[in-house]
Short mmCIF file of C-alpha atoms and ligand atoms in Angstrom, two decimals:
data_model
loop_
_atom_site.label_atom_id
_atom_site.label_comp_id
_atom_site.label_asym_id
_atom_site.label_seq_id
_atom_site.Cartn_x
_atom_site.Cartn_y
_atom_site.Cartn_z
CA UNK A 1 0.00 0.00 0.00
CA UNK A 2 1.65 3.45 -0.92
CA UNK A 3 2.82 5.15 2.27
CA UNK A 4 0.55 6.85 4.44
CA UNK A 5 0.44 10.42 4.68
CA UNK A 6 0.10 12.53 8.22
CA UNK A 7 -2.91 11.78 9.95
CA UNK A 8 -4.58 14.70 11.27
CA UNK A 9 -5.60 12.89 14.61
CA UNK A 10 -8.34 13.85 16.43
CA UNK A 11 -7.77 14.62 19.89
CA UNK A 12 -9.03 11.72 21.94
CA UNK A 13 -10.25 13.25 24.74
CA UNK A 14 -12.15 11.31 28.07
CA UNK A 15 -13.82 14.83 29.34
CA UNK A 16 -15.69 15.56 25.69
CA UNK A 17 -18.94 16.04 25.97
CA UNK A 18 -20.07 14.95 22.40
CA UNK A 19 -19.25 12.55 19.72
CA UNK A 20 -20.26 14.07 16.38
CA UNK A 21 -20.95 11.57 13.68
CA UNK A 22 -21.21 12.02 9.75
CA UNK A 23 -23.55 9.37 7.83
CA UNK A 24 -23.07 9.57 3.90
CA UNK A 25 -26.61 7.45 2.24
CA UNK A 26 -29.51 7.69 4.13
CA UNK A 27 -31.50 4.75 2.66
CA UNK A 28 -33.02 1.47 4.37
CA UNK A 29 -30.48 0.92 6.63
CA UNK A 30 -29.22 4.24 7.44
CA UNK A 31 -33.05 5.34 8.74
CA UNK A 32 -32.97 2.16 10.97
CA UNK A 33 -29.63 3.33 11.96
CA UNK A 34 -30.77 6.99 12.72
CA UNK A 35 -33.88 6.38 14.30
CA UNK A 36 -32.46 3.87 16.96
CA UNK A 37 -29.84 6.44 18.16
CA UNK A 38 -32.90 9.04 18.47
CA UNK A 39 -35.03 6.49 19.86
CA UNK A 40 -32.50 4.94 22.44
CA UNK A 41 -30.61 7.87 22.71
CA UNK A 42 -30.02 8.28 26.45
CA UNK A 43 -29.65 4.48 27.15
CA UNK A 44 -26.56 4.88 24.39
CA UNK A 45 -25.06 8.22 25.93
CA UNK A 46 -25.06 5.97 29.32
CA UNK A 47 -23.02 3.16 27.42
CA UNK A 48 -20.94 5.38 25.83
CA UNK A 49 -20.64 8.29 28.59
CA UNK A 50 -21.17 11.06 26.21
CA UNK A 51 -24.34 11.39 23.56
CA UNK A 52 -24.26 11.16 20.20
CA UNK A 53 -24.89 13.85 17.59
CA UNK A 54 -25.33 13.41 13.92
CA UNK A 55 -24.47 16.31 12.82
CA UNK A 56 -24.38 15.87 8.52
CA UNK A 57 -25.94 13.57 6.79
CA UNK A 58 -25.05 13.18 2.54
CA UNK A 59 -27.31 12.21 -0.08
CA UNK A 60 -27.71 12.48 -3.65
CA UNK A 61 -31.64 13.12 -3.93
CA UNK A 62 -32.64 16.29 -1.24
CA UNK A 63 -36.45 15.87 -3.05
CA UNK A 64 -37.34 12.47 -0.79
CA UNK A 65 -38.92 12.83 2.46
CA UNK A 66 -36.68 11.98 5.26
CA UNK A 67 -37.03 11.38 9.10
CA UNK A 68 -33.97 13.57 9.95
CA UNK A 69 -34.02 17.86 10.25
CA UNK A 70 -33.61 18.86 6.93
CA UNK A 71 -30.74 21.21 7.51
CA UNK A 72 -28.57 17.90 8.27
CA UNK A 73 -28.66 17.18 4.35
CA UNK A 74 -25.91 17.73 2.11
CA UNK A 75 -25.00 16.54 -0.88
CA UNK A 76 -21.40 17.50 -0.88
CA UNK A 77 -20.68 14.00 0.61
CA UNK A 78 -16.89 15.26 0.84
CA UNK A 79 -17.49 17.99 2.62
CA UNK A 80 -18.63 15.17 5.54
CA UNK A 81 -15.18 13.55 5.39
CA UNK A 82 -13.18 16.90 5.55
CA UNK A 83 -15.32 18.42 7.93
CA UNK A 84 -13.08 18.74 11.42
CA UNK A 85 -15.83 18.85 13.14
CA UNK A 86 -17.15 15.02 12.48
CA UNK A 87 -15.19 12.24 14.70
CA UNK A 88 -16.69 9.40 12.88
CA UNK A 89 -18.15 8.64 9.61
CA UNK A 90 -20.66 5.97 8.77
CA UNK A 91 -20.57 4.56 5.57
CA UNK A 92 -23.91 3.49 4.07
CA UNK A 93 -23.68 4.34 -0.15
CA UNK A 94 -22.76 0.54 -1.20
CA UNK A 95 -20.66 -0.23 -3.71
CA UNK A 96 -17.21 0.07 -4.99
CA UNK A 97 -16.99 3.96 -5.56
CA UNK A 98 -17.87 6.44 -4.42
CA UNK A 99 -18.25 4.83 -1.12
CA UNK A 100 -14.35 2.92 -1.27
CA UNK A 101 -13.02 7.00 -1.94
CA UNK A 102 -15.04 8.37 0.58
CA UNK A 103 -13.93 5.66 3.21
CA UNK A 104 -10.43 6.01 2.57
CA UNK A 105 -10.07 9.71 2.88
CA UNK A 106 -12.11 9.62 5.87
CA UNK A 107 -8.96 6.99 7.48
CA UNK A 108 -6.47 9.31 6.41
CA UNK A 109 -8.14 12.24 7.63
CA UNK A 110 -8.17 10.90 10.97
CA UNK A 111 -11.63 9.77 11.32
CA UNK A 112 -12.67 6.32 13.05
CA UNK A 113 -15.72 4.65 9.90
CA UNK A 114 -18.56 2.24 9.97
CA UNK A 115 -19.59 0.66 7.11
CA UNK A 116 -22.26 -1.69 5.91
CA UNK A 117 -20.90 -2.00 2.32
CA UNK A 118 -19.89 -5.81 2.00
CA UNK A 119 -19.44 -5.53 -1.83
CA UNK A 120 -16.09 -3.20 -0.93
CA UNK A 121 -14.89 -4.50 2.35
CA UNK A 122 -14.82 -8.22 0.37
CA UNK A 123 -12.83 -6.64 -2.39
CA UNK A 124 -10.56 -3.87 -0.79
CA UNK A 125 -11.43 -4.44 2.90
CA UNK A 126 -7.78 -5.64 3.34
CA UNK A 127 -6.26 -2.35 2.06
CA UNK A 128 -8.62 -0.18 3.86
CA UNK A 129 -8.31 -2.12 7.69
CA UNK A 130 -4.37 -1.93 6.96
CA UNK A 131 -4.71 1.85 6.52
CA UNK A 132 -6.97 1.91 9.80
CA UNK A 133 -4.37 -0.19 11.53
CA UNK A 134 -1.80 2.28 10.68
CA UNK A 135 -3.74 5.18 11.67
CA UNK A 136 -4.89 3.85 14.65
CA UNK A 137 -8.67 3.95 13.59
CA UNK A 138 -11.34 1.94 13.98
CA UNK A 139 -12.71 0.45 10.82
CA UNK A 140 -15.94 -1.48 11.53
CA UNK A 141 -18.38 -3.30 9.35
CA UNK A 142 -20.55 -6.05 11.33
CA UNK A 143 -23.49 -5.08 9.34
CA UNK A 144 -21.79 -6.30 6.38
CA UNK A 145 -22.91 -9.40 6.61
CA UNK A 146 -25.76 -11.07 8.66
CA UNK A 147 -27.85 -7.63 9.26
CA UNK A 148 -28.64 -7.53 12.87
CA UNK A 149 -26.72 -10.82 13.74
CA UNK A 150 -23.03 -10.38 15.60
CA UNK A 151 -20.92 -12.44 13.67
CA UNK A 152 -17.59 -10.30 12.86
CA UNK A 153 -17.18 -8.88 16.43
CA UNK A 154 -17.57 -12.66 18.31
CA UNK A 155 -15.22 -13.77 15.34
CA UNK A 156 -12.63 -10.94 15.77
CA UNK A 157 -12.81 -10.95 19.80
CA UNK A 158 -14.78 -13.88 22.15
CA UNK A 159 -13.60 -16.65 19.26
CA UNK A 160 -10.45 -14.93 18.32
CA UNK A 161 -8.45 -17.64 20.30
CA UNK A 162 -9.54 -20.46 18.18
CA UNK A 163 -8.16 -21.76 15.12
CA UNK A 164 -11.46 -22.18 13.38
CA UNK A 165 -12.38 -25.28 11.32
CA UNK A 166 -15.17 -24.56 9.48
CA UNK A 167 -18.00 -22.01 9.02
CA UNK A 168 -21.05 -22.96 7.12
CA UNK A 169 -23.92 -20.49 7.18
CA UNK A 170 -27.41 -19.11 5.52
CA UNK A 171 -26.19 -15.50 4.75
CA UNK A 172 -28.71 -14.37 2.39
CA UNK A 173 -32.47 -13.73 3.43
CA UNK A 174 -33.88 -13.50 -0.29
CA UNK A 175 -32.89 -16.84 -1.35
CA UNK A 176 -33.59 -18.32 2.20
CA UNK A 177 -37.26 -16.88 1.80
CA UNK A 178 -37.61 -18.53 -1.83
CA UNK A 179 -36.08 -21.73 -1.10
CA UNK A 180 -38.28 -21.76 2.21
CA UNK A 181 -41.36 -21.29 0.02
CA UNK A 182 -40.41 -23.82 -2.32
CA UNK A 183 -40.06 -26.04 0.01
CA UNK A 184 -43.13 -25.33 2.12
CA UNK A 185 -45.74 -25.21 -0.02
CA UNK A 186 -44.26 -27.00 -3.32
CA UNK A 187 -43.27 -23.78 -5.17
CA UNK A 188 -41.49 -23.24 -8.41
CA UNK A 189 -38.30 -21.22 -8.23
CA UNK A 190 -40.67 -18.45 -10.71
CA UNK A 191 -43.77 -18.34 -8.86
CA UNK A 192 -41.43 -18.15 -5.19
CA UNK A 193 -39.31 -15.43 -6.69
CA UNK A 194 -42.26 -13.17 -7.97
CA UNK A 195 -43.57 -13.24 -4.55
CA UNK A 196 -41.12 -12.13 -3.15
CA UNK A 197 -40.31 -9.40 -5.01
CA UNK A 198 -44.56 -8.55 -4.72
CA UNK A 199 -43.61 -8.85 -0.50
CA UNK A 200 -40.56 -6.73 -1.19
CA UNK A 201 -37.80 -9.11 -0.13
CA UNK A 202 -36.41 -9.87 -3.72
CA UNK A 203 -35.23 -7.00 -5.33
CA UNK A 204 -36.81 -5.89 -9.51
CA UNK A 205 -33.05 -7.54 -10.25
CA UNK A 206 -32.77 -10.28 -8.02
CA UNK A 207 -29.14 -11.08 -9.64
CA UNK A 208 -27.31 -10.55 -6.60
CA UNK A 209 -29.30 -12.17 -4.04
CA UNK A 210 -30.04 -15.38 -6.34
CA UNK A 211 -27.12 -15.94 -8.56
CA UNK A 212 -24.96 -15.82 -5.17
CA UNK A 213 -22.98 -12.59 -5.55
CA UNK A 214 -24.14 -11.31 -2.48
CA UNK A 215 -23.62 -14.62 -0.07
CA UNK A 216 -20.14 -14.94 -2.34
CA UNK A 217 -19.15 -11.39 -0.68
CA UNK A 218 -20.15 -12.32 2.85
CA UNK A 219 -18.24 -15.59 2.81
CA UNK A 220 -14.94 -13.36 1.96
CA UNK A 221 -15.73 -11.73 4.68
CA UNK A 222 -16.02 -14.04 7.01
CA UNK A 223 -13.62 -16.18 5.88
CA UNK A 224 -11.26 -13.30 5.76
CA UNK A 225 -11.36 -12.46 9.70
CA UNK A 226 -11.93 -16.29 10.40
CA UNK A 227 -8.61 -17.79 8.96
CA UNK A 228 -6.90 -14.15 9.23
CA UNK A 229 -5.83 -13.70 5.79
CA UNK A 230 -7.32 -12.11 3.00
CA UNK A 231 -9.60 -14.15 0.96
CA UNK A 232 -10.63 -12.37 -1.81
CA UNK A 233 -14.61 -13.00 -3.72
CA UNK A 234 -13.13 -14.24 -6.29
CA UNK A 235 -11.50 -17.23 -4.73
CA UNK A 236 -14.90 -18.19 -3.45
CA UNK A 237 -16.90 -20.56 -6.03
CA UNK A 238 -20.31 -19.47 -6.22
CA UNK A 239 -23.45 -20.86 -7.94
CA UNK A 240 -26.89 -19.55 -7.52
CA UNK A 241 -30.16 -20.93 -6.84
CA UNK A 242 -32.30 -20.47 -10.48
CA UNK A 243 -31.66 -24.05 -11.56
CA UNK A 244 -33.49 -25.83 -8.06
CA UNK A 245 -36.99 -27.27 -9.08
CA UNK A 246 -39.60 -28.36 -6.80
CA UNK A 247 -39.07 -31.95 -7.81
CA UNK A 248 -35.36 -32.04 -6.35
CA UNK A 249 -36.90 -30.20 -3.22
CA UNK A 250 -39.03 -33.34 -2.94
CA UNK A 251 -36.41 -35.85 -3.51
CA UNK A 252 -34.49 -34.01 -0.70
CA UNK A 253 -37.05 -34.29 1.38
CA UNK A 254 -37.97 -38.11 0.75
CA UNK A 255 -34.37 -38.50 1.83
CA UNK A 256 -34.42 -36.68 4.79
CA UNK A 257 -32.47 -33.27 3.79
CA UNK A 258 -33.72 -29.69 3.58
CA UNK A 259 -32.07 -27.43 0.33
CA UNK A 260 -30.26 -24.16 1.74
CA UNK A 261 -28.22 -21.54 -0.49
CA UNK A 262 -25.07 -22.17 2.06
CA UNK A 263 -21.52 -20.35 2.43
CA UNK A 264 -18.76 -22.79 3.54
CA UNK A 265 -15.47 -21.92 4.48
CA UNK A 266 -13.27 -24.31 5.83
CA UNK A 267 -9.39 -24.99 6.70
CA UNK A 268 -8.46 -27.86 4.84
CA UNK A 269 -4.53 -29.19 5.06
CA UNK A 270 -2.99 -27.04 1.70
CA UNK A 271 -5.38 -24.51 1.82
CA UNK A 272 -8.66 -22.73 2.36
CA UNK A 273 -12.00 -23.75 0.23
CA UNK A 274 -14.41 -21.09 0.39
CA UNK A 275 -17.59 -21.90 -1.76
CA UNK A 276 -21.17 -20.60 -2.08
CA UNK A 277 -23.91 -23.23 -3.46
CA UNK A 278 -27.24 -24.89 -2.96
CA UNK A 279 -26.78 -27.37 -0.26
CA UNK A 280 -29.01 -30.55 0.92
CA UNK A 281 -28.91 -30.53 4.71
CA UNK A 282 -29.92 -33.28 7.31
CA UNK A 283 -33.01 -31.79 8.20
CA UNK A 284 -31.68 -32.70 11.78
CA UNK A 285 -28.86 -29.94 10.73
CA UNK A 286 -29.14 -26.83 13.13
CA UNK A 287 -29.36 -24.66 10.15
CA UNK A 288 -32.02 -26.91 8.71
CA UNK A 289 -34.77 -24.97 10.70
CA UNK A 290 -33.10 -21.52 9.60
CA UNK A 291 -36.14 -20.01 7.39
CA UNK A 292 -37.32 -17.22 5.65
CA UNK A 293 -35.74 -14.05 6.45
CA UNK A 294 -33.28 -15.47 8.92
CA UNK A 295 -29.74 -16.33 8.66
CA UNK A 296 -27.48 -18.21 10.56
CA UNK A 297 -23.53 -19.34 10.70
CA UNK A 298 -22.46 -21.57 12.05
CA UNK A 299 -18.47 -21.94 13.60
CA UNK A 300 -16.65 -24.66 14.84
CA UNK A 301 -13.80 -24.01 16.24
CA UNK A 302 -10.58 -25.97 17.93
CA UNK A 303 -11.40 -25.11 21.20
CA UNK A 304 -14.69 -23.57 21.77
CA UNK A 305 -16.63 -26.53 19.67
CA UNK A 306 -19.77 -25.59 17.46
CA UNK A 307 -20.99 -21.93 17.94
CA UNK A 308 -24.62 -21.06 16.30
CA UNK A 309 -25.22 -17.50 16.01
CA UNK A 310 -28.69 -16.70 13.97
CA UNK A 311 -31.02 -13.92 13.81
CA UNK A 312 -32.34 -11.29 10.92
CA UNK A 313 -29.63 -11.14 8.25
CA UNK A 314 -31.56 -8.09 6.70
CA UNK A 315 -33.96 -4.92 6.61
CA UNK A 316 -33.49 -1.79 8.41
CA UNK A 317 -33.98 -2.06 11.72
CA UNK A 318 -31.62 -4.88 12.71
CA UNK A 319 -29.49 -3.59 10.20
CA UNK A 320 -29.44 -0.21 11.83
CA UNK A 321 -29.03 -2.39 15.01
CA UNK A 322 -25.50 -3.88 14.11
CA UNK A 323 -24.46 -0.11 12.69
CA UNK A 324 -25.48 1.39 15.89
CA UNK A 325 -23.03 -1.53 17.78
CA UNK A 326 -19.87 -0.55 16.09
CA UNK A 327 -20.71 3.46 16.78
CA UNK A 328 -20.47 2.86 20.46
CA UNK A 329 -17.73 0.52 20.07
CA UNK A 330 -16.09 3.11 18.13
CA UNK A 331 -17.48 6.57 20.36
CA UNK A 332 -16.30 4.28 23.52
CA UNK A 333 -12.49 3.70 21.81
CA UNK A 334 -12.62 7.79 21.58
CA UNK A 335 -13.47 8.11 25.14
CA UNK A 336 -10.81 5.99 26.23
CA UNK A 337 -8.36 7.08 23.81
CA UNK A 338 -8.09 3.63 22.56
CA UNK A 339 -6.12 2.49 19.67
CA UNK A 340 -7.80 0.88 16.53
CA UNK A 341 -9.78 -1.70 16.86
CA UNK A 342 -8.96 -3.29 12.71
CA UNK A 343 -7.41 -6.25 12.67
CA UNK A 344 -5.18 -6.72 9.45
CA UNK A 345 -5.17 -10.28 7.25
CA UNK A 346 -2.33 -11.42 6.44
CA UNK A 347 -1.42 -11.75 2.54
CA UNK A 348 -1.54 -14.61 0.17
CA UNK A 349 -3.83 -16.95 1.56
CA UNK A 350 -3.73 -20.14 -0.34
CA UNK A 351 -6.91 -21.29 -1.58
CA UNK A 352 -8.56 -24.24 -3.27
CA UNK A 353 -9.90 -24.67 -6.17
CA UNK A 354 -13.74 -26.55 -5.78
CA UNK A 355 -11.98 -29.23 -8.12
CA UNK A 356 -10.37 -30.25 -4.84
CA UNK A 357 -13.98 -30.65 -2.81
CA UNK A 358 -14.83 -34.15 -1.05
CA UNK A 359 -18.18 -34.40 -0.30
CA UNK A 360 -21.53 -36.12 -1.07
CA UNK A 361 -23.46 -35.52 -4.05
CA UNK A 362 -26.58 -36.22 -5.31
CA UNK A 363 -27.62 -36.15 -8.94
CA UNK A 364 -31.03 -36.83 -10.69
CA UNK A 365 -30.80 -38.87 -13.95
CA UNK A 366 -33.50 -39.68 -16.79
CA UNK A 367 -32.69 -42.58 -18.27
CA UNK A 368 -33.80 -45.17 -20.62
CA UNK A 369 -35.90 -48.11 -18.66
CA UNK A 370 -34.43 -51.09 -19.71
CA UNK A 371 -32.10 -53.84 -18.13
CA UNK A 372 -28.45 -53.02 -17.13
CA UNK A 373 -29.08 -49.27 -16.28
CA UNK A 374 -28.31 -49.11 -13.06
CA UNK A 375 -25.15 -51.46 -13.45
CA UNK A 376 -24.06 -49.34 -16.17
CA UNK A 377 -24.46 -45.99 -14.21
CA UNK A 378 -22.79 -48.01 -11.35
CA UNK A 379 -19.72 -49.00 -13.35
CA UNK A 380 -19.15 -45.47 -15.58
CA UNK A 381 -19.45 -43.82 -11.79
CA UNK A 382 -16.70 -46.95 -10.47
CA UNK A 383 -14.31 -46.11 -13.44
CA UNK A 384 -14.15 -42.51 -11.60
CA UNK A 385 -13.70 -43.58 -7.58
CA UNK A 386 -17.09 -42.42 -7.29
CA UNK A 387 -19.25 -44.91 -5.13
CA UNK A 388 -23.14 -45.34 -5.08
CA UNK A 389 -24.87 -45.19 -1.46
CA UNK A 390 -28.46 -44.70 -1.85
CA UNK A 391 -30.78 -44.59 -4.93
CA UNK A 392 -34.63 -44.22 -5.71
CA UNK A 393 -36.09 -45.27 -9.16
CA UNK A 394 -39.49 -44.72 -10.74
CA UNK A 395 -40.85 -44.93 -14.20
CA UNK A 396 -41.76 -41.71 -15.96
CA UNK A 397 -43.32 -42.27 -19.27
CA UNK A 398 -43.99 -46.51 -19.74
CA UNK A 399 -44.64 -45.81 -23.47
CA UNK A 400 -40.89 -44.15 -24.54
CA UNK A 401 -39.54 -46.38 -21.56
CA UNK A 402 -38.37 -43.51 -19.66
CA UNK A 403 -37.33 -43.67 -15.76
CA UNK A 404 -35.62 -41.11 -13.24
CA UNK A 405 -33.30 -42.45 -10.67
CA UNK A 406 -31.73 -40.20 -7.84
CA UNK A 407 -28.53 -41.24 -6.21
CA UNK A 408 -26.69 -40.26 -2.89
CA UNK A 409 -22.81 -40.73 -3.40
CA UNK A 410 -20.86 -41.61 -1.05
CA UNK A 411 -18.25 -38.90 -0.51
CA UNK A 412 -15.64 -38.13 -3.50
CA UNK A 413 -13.88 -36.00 -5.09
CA UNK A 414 -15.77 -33.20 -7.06
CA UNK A 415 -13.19 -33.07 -9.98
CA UNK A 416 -14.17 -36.87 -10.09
CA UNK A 417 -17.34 -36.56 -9.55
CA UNK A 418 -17.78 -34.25 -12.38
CA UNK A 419 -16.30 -36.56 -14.80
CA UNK A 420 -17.91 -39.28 -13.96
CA UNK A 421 -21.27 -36.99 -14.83
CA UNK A 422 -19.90 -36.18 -17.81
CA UNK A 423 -19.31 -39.63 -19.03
CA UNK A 424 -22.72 -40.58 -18.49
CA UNK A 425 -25.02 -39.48 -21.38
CA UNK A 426 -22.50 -41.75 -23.95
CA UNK A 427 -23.43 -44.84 -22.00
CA UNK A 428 -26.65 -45.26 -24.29
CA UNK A 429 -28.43 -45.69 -21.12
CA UNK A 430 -28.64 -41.97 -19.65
CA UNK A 431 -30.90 -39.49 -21.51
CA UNK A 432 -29.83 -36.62 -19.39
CA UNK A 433 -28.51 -35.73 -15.89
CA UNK A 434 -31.30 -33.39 -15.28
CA UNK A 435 -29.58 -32.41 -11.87
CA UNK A 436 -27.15 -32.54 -9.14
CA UNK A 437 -26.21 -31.09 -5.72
CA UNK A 438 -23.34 -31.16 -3.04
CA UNK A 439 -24.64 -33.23 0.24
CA UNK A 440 -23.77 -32.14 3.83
CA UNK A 441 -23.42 -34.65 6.29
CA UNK A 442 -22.70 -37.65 7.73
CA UNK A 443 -22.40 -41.00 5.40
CA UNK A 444 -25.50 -42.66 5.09
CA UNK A 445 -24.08 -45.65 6.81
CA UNK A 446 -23.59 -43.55 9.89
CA UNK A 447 -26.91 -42.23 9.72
CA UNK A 448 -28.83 -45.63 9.42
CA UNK A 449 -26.41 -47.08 12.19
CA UNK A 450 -27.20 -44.11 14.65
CA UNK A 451 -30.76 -44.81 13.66
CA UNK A 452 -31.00 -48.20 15.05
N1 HSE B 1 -29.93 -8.90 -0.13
C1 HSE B 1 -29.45 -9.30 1.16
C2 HSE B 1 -30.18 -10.56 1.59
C3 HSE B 1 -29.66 -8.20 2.17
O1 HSE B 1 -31.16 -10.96 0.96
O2 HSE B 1 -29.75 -11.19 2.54
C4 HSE B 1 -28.55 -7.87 3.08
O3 HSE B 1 -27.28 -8.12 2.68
#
């Protein structure tokens, strides 16, 4: 990072009497964010020791109606981060830029930020909590990911003694709503989809949420504070939800899994594998019973075991919530004159590619009813170290002697896994693999042994 010019250090002072804040957006979450410090004002000023004043506000719109005094607005949003007057700035544009600009003169002008922007903290929050570090700011962002859940702050303090294992977690609340109502009530990804965007929980361009973008960012995230090194989006695999049909949701179920959108992270000897995909679950899974608008990760770590935290991951008051928790964390570091609170990653992080994934899988097959099928699929999956561990047949259409089989998989390696699919449309007896999915959990062997 190129070197760091003077700060122009506020004075950190235990007998002021105010802690001004700057907010630049004003949207969902930053009304959630401003009306619980009106709301629980003097509860905060007692946590803190001094109140809180929000004392500028940007935007880019002055026409919409807003809950704050108008003469708060401005929409010289640099003005905010230059203005001496302003101890601490709270992020809440999104995106790359402005916001990433904003942010970073803010640090070098001395000023302690909040953000909720997970799009830039996954792909230049290592640069900007280095610069924090070195300034001795606080750069915060727990309502990055998981709205109104604590995730980052148990993960960067009460677990930060553990080497952590694994995370796995439901860190989207759009796809968790359609996948709940697809499984529910028997849904089509279409039909679930346009009601949520009628409810308002899926946006007019639902790319983000259901292609996986947006649980792809929060798994950098936490991955990055988790393992301490920098993982960047792009080393997390992603797939989205668009291709799940309500006839796989009933297979799951006949099975005994539940299908979540799920973020895994996990240590593995050579590296980290981050990934982002459409899961089936053990509906005995803790995060089984995560629905609708809730999230949930889950952490196990070396010494503290399995750690559930779950609550809203969205919307603007428990948004607001986790906003409002790193401005006193940050207004009490100001009191006390303490340093910085950012934590930088380490560099180079070696991670895997999903090529190198052992799991379970499950795949649905149409195939040609007639004799030999399922020794064929058995031996074409054999020829790849892939092993069969549960299957369900049926016929589909007697008259073009058409069947669908599912299959559990023992687990295997993905990159053999996927060649082994590949291989099986030329065996004469496979029409089409219509679809497949990673599978969390125990072998089945365990399972039916635990069940007896
Ligand atoms: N679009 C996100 C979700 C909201 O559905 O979870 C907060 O990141």
């Amino acid at each position: 990072m190129a070197s760091v010019p003077q700060i122009n250090s506020l004075p950190r002072d235990p007998l002021r009497d105010v802690i001004r804040v700057g907010m630049l957006g004003f949207g969902t979450v930053g009304t959630g964010a401003y009306r619980m410090l009106q709301d629980n004002r003097e509860a905060i000023a007692r946590k803190i020791g001094v109140p809180i004043e929000i004392v500028r506000i940007g935007i880019k719109d002055t026409e919409k109606p807003r809950i704050a005094p108008t003469e708060l607005f401005t929409t010289d949003l640099k003005a905010i981060v230059y203005d001496p007057n302003v101890d601490v700035i709270i992020e809440l544009i999104g995106g790359l830029d402005p916001a990433g600009d904003l942010i970073e003169q803010a640090l070098r002008n001395g000023k302690h930020v909040v953000t909720a922007n997970k799009e830039l903290i996954a792909k230049r929050g290592a640069k900007l909590v280095e610069l924090a570090a070195k300034n001795r700011l606080d750069l915060h962002f727990e309502a990055a990911v998981g709205g109104g859940i604590p995730l980052i702050q148990p993960l960067k303090h009460q677990l930060a003694g553990n080497d952590v294992i694994r995370l796995m977690g439901i860190v989207n609340g759009t796809t968790n709503v359609i996948l709940t109502k697809m499984s529910q009530e028997g849904a089509e990804f279409e039909d679930a989809l346009a009601e949520a965007q009628a409810k308002g929980y899926a946006e007019a361009d639902p790319t983000s949420d259901v292609d996986g973008f947006d649980a792809q960012y929060k798994i950098a995230i936490l991955a990055s504070i988790a393992f301490g090194k920098e993982i960047s989006p792009d080393a997390v695999y992603r797939e989205g939800i668009r291709k799940i049909t309500k006839k796989d949701i009933a297979y799951a179920d006949v099975l005994g899994y539940t299908i979540k959108l799920l973020g895994i992270a996990e240590a593995k000897d050579d590296g980290i594998l981050a990934r982002v995909h459409p899961t089936f679950l053990p509906k005995d899974h803790p995060l089984a019973s995560v629905n609708g608008v809730y999230n949930a990760v889950w952490i196990q770590g070396d010494f503290v075991g399995d750690v559930m935290l779950s609550g809203r991951g969205a919307g603007s008051d428990p948004t607001g919530s986790a906003v409002v928790g790193d401005l006193i964390d940050v207004c009490r570091n100001i009191r006390i004159g303490g340093a910085g609170n950012a934590i930088p990653y380490e560099p180079g992080a070696k991670t895997l590619s999903i090529d190198e994934n052992v799991t379970r899988f499950y795949f649905r097959a149409i195939v040609s009813d007639k004799p030999k099928v399922l020794g064929t699929i058995a031996m074409t999956l054999g020829d790849h170290d892939v092993s069969l561990a549960a299957m369900e047949m049926r016929v589909l259409d007697p008259s073009k002697n058409l069947g669908e089989i599912v299959f559990l998989t023992h687990p295997c390696k993905e990159a053999n896994f996927r060649k082994a699919l590949a291989a099986l449309p030329p065996t004469g007896v496979v029409e089409e693999v219509a679809s497949w999915m990673r599978v969390e959990g125990a072998s089945l062997v365990v399972e039916a042994t635990r069940a007896e």
